[in-house]
Tab-separated table of C-alpha atoms in Angstrom:
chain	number	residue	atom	x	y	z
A	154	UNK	CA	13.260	1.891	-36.008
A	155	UNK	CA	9.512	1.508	-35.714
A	156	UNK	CA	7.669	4.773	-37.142
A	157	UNK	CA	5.262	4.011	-33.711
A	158	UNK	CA	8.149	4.003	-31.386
A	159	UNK	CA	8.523	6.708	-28.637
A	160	UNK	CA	10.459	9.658	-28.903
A	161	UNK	CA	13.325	10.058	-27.012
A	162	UNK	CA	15.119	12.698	-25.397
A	163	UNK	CA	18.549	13.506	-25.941
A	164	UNK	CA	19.852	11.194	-22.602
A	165	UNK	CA	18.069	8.511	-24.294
A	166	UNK	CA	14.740	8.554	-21.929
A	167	UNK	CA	11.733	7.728	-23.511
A	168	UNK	CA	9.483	11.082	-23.909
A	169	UNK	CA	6.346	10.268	-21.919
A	170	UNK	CA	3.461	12.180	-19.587
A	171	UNK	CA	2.090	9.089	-18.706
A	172	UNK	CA	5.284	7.168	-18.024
A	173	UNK	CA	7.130	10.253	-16.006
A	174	UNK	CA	3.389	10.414	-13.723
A	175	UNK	CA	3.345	7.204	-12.794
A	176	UNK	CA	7.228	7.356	-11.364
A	177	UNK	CA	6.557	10.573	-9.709
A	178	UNK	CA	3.396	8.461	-8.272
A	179	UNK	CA	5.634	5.676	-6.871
A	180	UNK	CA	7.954	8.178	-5.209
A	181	UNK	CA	5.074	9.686	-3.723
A	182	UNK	CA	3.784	6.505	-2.483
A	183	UNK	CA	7.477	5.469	-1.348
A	184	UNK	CA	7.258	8.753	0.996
A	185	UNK	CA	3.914	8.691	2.215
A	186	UNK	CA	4.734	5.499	3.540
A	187	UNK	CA	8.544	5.851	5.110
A	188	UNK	CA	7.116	8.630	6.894
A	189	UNK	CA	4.207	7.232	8.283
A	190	UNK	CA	6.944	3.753	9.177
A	191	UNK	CA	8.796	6.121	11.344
A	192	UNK	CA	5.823	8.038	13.320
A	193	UNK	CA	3.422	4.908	13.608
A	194	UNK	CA	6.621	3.157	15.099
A	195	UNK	CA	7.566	5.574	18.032
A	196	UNK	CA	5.808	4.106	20.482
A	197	UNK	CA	7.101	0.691	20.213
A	198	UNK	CA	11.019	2.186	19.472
A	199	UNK	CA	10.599	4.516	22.385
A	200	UNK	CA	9.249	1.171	24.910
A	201	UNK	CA	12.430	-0.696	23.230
A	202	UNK	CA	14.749	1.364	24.261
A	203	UNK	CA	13.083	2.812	27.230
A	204	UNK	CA	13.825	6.597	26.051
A	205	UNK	CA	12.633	9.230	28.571
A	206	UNK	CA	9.536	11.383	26.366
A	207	UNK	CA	11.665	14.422	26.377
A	208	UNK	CA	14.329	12.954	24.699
A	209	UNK	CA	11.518	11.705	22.177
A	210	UNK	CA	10.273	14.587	21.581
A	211	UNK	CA	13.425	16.278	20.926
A	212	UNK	CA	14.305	13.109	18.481
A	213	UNK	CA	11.486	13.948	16.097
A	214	UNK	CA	12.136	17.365	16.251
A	215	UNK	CA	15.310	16.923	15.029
A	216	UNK	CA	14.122	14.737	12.216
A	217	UNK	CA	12.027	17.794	11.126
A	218	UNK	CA	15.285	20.266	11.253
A	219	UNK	CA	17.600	18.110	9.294
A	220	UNK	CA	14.382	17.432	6.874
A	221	UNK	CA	14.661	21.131	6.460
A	222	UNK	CA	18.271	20.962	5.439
A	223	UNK	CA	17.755	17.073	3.625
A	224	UNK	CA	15.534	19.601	1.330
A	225	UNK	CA	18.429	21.715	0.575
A	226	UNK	CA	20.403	19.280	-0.665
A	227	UNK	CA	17.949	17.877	-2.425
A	228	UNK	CA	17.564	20.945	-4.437
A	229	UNK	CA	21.594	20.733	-4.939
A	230	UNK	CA	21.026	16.779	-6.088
A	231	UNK	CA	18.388	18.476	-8.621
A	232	UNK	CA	20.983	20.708	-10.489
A	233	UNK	CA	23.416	18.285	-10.719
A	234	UNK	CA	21.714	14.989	-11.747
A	235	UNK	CA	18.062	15.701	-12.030
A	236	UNK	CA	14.531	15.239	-9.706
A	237	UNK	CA	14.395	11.566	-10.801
A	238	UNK	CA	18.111	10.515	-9.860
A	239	UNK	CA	17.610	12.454	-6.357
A	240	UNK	CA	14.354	10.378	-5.726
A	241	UNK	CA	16.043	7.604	-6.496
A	242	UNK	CA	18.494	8.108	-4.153
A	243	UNK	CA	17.095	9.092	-1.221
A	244	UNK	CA	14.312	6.647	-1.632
A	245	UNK	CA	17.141	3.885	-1.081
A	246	UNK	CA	18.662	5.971	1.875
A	247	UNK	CA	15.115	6.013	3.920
A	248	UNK	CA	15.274	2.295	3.254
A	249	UNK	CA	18.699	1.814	4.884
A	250	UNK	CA	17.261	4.223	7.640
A	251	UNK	CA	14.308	2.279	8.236
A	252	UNK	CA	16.277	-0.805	9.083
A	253	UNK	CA	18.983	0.644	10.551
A	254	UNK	CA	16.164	1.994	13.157
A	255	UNK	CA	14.327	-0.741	13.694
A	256	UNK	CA	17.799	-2.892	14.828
A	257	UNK	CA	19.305	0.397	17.091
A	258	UNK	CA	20.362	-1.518	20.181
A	259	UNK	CA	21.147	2.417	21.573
A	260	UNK	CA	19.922	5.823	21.949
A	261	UNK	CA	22.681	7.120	20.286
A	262	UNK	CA	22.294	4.530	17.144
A	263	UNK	CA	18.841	5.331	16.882
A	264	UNK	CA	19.244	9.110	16.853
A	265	UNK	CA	21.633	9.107	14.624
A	266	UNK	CA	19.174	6.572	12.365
A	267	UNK	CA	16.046	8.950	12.875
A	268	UNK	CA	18.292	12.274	11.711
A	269	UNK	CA	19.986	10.189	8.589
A	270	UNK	CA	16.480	9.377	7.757
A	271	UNK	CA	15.120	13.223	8.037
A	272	UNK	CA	18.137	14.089	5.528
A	273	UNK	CA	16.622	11.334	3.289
A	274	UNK	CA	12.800	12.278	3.291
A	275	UNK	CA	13.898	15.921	3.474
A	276	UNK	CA	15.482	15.466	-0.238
A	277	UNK	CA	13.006	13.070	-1.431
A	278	UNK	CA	10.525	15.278	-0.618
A	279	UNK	CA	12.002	18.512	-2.598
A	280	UNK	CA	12.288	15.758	-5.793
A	281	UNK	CA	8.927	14.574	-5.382
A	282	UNK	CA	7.451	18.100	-5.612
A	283	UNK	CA	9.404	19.624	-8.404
A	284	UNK	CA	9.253	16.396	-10.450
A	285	UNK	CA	5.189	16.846	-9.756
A	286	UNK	CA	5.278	20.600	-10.893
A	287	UNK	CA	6.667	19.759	-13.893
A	288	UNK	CA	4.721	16.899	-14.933
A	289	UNK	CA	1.210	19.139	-13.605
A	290	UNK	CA	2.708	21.979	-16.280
A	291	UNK	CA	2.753	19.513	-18.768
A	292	UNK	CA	-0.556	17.930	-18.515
A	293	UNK	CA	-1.781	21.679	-18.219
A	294	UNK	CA	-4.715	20.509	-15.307
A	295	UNK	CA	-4.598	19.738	-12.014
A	296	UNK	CA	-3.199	16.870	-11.028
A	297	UNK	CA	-1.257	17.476	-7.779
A	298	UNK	CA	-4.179	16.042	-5.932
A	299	UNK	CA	-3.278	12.764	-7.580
A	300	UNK	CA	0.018	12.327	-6.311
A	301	UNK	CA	-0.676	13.475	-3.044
A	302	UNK	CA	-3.485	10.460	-3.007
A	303	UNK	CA	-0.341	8.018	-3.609
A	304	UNK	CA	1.465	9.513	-0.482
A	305	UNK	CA	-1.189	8.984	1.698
A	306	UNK	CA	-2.035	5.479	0.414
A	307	UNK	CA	1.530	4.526	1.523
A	308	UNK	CA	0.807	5.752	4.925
A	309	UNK	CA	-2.069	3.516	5.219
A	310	UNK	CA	-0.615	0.714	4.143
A	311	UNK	CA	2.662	1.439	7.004
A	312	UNK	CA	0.506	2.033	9.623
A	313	UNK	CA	-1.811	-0.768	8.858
A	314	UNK	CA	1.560	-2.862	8.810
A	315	UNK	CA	2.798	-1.638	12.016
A	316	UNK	CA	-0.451	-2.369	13.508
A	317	UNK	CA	-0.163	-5.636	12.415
A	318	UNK	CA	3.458	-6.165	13.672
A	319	UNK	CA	2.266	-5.428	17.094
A	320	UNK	CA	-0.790	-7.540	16.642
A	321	UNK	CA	1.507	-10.358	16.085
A	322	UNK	CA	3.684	-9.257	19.403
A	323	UNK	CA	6.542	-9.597	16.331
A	324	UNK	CA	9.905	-7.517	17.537
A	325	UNK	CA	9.257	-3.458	16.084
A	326	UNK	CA	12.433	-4.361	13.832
A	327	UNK	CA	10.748	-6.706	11.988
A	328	UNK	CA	7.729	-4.172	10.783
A	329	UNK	CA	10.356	-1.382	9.452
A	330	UNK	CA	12.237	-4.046	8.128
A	331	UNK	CA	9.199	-5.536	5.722
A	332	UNK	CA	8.168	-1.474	5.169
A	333	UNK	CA	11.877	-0.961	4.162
A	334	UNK	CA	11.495	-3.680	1.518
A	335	UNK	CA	8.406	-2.274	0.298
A	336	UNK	CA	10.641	0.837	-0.147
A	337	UNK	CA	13.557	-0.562	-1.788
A	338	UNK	CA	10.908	-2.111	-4.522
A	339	UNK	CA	9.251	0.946	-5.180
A	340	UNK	CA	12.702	2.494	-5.787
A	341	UNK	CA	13.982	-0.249	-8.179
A	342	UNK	CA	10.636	-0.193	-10.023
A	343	UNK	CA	10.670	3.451	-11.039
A	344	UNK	CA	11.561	4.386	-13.987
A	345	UNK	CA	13.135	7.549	-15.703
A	346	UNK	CA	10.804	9.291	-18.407
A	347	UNK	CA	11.439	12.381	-19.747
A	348	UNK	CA	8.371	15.178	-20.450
A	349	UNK	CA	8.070	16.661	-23.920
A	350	UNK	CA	9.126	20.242	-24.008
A	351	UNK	CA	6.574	23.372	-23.733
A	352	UNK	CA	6.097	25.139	-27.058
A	353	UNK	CA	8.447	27.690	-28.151
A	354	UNK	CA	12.337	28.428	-26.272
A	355	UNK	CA	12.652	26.681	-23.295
A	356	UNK	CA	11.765	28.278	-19.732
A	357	UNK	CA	13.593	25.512	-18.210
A	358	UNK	CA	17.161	26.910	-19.436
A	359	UNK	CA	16.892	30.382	-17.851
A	360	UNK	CA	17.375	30.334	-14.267
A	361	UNK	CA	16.028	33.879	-13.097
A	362	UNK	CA	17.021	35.283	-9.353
A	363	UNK	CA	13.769	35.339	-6.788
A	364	UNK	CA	13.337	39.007	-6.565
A	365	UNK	CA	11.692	40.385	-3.441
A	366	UNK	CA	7.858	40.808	-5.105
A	367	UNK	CA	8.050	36.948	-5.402
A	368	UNK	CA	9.151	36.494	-1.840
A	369	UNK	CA	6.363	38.372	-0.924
A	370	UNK	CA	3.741	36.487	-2.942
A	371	UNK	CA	4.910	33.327	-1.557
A	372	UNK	CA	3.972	34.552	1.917
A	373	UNK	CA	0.408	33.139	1.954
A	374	UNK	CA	1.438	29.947	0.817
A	375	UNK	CA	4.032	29.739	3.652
A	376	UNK	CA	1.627	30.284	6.134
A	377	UNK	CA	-0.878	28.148	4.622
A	378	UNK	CA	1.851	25.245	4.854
A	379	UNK	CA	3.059	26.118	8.220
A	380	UNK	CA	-0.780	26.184	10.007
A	381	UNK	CA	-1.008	22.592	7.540
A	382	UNK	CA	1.923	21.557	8.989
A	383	UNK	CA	1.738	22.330	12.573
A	384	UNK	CA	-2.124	20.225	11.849
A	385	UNK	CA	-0.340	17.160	10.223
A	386	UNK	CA	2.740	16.391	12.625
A	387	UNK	CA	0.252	16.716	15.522
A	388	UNK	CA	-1.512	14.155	14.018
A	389	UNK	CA	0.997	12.163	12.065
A	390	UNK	CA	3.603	12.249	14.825
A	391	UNK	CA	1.551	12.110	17.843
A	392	UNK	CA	-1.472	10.330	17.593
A	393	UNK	CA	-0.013	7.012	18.217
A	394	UNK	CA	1.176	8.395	21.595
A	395	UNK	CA	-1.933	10.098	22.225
A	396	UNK	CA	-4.100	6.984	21.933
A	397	UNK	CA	-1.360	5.086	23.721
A	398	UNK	CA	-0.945	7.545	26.639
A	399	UNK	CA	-3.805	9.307	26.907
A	400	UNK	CA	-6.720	7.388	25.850
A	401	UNK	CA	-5.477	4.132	27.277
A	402	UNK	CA	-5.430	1.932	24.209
A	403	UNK	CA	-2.764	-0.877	23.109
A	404	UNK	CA	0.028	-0.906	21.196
A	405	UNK	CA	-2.380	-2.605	18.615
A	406	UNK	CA	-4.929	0.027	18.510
A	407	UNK	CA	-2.298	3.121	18.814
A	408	UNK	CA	-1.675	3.357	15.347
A	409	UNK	CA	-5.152	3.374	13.659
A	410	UNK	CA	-5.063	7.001	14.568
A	411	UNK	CA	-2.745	7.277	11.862
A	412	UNK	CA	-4.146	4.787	9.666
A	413	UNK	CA	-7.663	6.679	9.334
A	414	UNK	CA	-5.715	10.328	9.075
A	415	UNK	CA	-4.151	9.210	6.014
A	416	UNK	CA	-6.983	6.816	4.753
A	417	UNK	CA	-8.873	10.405	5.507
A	418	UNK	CA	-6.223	11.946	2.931
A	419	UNK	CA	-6.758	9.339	0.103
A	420	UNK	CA	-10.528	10.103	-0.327
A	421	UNK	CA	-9.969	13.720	0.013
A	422	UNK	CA	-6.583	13.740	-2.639
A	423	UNK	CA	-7.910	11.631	-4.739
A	424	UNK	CA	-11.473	14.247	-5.204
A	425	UNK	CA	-9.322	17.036	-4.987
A	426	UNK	CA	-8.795	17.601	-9.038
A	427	UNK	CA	-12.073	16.697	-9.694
A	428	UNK	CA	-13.345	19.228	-7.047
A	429	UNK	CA	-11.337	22.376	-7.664
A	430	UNK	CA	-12.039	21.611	-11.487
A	431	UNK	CA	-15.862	21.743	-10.760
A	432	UNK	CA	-15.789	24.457	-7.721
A	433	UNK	CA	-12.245	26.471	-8.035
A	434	UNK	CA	-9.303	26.333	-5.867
A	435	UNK	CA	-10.871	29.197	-3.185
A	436	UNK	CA	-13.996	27.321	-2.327
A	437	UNK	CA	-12.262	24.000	-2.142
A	438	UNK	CA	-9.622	25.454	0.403
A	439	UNK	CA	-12.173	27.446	2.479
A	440	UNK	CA	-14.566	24.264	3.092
A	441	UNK	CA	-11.110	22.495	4.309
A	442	UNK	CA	-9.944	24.715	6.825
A	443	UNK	CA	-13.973	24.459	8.331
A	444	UNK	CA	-13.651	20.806	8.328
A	445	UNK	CA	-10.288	20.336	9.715
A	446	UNK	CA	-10.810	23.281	12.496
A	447	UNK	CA	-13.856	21.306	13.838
A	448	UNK	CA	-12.342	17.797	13.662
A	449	UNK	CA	-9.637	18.615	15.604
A	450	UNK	CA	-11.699	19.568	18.224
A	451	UNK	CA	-13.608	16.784	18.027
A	452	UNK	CA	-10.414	14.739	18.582
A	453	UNK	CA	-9.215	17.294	21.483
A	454	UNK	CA	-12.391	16.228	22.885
A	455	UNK	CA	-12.523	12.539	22.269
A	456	UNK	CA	-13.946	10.120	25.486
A	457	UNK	CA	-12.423	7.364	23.800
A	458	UNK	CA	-9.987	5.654	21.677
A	459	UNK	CA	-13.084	5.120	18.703
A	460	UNK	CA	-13.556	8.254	18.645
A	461	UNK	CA	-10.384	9.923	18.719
A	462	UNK	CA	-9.957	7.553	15.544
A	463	UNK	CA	-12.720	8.847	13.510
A	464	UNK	CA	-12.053	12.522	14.286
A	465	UNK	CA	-8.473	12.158	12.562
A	466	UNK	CA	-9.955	10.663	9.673
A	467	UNK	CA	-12.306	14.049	9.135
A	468	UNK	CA	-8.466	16.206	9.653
A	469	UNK	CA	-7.248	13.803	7.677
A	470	UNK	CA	-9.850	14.644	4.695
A	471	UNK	CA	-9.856	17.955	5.113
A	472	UNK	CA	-5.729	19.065	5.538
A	473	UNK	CA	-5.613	16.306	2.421
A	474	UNK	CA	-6.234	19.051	-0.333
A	475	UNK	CA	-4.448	22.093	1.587
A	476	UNK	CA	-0.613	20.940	0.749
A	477	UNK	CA	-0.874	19.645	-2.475
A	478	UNK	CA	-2.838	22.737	-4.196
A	479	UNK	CA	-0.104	25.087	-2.198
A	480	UNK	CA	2.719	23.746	-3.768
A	481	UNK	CA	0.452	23.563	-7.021
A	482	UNK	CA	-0.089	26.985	-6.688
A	483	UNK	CA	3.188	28.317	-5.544
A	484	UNK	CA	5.024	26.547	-8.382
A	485	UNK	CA	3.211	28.640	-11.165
A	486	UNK	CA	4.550	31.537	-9.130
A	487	UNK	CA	7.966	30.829	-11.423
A	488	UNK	CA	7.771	27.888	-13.959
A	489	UNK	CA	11.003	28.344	-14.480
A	490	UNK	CA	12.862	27.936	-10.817
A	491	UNK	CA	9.589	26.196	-9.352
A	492	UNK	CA	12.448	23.764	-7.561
A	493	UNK	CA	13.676	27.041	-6.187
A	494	UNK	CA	10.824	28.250	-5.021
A	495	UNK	CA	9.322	24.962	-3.591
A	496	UNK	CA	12.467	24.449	-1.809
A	497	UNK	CA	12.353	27.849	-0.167
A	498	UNK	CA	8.367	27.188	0.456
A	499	UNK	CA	9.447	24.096	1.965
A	500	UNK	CA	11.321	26.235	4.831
A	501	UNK	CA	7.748	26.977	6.206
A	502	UNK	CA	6.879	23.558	5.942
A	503	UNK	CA	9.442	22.318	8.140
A	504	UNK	CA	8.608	25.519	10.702
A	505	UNK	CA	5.322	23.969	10.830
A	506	UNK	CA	6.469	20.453	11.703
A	507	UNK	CA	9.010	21.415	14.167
A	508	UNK	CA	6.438	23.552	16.366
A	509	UNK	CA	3.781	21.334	15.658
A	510	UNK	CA	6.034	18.279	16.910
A	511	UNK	CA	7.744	20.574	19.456
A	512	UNK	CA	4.836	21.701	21.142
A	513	UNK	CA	2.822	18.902	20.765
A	514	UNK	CA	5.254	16.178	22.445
A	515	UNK	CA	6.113	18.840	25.429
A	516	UNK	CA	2.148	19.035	26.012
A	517	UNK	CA	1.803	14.948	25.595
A	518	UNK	CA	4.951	14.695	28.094
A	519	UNK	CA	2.903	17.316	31.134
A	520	UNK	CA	-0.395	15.143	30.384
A	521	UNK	CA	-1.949	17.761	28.374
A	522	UNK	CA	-2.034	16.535	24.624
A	523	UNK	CA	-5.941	17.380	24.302
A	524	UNK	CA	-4.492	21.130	23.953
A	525	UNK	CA	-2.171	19.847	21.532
A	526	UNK	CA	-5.144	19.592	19.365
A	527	UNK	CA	-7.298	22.309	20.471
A	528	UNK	CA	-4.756	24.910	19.620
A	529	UNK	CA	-4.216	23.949	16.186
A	530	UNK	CA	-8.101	23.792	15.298
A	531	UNK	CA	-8.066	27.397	16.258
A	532	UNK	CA	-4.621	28.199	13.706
A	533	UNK	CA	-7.000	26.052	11.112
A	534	UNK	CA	-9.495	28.701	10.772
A	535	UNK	CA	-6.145	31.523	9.585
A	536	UNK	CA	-6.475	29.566	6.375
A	537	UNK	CA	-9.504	31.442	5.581
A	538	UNK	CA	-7.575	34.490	5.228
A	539	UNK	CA	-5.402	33.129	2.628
A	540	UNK	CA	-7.456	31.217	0.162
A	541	UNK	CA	-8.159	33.835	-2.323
A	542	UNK	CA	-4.039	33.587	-3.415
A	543	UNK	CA	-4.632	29.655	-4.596
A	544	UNK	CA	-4.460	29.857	-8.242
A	545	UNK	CA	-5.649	26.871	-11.276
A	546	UNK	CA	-3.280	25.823	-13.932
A	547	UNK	CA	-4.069	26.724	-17.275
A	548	UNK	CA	-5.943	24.176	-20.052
A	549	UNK	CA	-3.235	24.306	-22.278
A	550	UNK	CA	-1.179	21.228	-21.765
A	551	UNK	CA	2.156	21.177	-23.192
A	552	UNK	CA	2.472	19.837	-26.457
A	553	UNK	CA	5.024	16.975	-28.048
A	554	UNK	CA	8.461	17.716	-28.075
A	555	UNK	CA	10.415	17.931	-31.252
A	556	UNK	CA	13.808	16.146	-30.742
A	557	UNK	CA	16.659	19.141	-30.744
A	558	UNK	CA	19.002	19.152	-33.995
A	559	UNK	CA	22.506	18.177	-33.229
A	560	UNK	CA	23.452	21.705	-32.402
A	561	UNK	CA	21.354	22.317	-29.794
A	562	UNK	CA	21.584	21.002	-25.988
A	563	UNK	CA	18.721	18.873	-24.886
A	564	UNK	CA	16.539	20.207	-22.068
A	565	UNK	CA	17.498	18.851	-18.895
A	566	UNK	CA	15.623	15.482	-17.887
A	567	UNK	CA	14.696	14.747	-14.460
C-alpha cells in the first residue's frame, strides 16, 4: 500500500473532510430541490385533479406532520446504520414519491404520494443536518452556510424546471419525473467518507440524557425556527398559488416566486460564513430579521406579479442565514447527541411549517393571502429578541484520526 494513500476507518471508508462535505453537499442539494418539485408543482397537480383548495391545503399540511414524524425515524435510521445510509435512503424514496405524484390518476393516490414523500424529506432532512454538524465540528469554522447554499440551489433549479414544463404545456408528470431523475443521480453519486476523529476519547461513544437546562437553552432556537418556518412555507408553499390566484399570472409565471426566494437564499447562504466570520453570528441574525420583516410586506403589498417576485427574493436573502446558523448553533449545545437534539429542534420546525402552511392556504382559500404575508413580517421582527443565544464554532478544527488498534471499536461512521 501506497505510503500517500488515505486512511481508512475501520468500515473501510476512506477518512476525508473534504470527501464527507461534498456528500453532505449533494444531499443538501437533493433536498432543496425535492422540496421545492413538490411546492412549485401544486398548482398544476391541484388543476389535474381538480382538488377543492381546502383539501389542498390540508394535503400539505399533512406533508409537514408526517415530515415531523419522517424526522423521527430518521433519527432511528441514524443509530442503526448511520447519517449517510439514511440519506441515502430516503433520497431514493422522495424519488419514487416524486413520480409516483406526478402519475396519481386520484385524490387518494396522490395523498397518499404527498404523505410518503413528507416521511422521506422528514428523514432526509434529520441526516442532512447531523451529517452537517459533524462535518462543521470537524472543520472547526463555519460552514453550515455552505450547505444550506446547495439546498437552495436545488430549489432553483426545480422551480426553474417546473416553469419550464409548463412553458412547454408538457403534462405536470413529466417535470417531477425529469426532477426525480435528477434525484436518483444525486443519490447514486454520493459517496460514504468517514471524518477523522476529535483529539483525545471519543464524545461520539457517550450518549448523555437531555437534561431539562438543555431543553431550556434550546428554547430560543425553537422559536427562531418556528417564526423561520412559518416565513418559508408561506413562501415556499404558497407563492405559486398566490401569483396564480391572486395576482393573476400563468401557470408559467407562478413559479418564479419560488425560483427568486431560493435564488434569494443562494446569495445570502453562500455569504453567510464569510459574514458571521467578519461580523459575528448576533449582527448577522439581527440585520436578517430587518430585511425579511420588510420584504414580506413588500410582497403583502405587491400591485403585481413583478413585484411580488422580487420581494420574495429579498425574504429569500434574508430567512437564508436564519436556519442554517440555528441548527449550527443548537448542535454545539451537545456535540455529543447533536442528532438528538436537532431532531427534537426539528419539532419546532415542523410547528412552523404546519401553521405557516395551515394558515396561509385557509387565508389564500377566503381571498385573503396578502395577510398571509403581512402577519408573518410582523412574527419576523421576534427574532430580534433571540439573537444574542447564536453562538460561533471554535478555530480548532479536528485533527487526523489515528486508526484504532485491533482492540478497540472504531467510531461510528455516518
Amino acid at each position: 500500500m501506497s505510503l500517500n494513500a488515505p486512511a481508512r476507518a475501520g468500515t473501510g471508508h476512506p477518512v476525508s473532510k473534504a470527501g464527507a462535505r461534498r456528500g453532505a453537499t449533494l444531499a443538501f442539494a437533493v433536498q432543496g430541490l425535492s422540496v421545492a418539485a413538490v411546492y412549485t408543482t401544486v398548482p398544476a397537480v391541484t388543476e389535474h385533479l381538480n382538488l377543492a383548495p381546502l383539501l389542498t391545503t390540508a394535503v400539505m399540511v399533512a406533508v409537514a406532520l408526517t415530515a415531523g414524524g419522517g424526522s423521527f425515524l430518521g433519527l432511528a435510521a441514524i443509530r442503526r446504520v448511520g447519517p449517510v445510509a439514511t440519506m441515502r435512503g430516503a433520497m431514493l424514496t422522495a424519488a419514487a414519491t416524486l413520480v409516483l405524484i406526478g402519475r396519481a390518476s386520484d385524490e387518494a393516490t396522490v395523498i397518499c404520494a404527498y404523505i410518503l414523500f413528507g416521511l422521506a424529506v422528514g428523514a432526509l432532512d434529520i441526516g442532512v443536518n447531523t451529517r452537517a454538524a459533524a462535518i462543521e465540528r470537524a472543520y472547526g469554522r463555519s460552514i453550515f452556510g455552505s450547505f444550506y447554499t446547495a439546498w437552495s440551489v436545488g430549489g432553483v433549479v426545480a422551480a426553474l424546471l417546473t416553469a419550464g414544463v409548463a412553458r412547454l404545456e408538457w403534462p405536470v408528470a413529466a417535470g417531477l419525473s425529469a426532477e426525480a431523475g435528477i434525484v436518483l443521480l444525486l443519490a447514486v453519486c454520493m459517496r460514504t467518507h468517514a471524518l477523522p476523529s476529535p483529539a483525545g476519547p471519543s464524545d461520539t461513544l457517550a450518549r448523555p440524557p437531555l437534561g431539562r437546562r438543555l431543553w431550556i437553552r434550546l428554547i430560543p432556537f425553537g422559536l427562531v425556527l418556528l417564526v423561520v418556518y412559518v416565513v418559508d412555507s408561506t413562501v415556499s408553499a404558497w407563492s405559486a398559488v398566490y401569483l396564480r390566484q391572486t395576482l393573476a399570472a400563468s401557470l408559467t409565471v407562478a413559479p418564479l416566486a419560488y425560483a427568486a426566494y431560493q435564488a434569494g437564499t443562494v446569495v445570502g447562504r453562500a455569504a453567510t460564513d464569510r459574514l458571521v466570520q467578519r461580523f459575528g453570528a448576533v449582527a448577522v441574525v439581527n440585520t436578517a430579521a430587518l430585511l425579511v420583516a420588510g420584504a414580506l410586506a413588500g410582497m403583502a403589498a405587491a400591485p403585481s406579479w413583478p413585484f411580488a417576485v422580487l420581494a420574495a427574493g429579498a425574504v429569500g436573502l434574508g430567512a437564508s442565514v436564519l436556519a442554517p446558523l440555528c441548527l449550527a448553533s443548537a448542535a454545539r449545545l451537545r456535540p455529543a447527541a447533536s442528532e438528538m437534539v436537532l431532531a427534537r429542534l426539528n419539532l419546532f420546525n415542523y410547528v412552523g411549517v404546519i401553521t405557516g402552511g395551515a394558515v396561509s392556504g385557509l387565508l389564500g382559500s377566503t381571498g385573503r393571502f396578502r395577510l398571509a404575508y403581512a402577519v408573518p413580517a410582523a412574527l419576523a421582527l421576534l427574532l430580534l429578541a433571540a439573537a444574542r443565544h447564536f453562538t460561533q464554532p471554535s478555530a480548532r478544527p479536528v485533527r487526523r484520526a489515528t486508526l484504532p488498534s485491533s482492540g478497540q471499536a472504531p467510531p461510528p461512521v455516518g
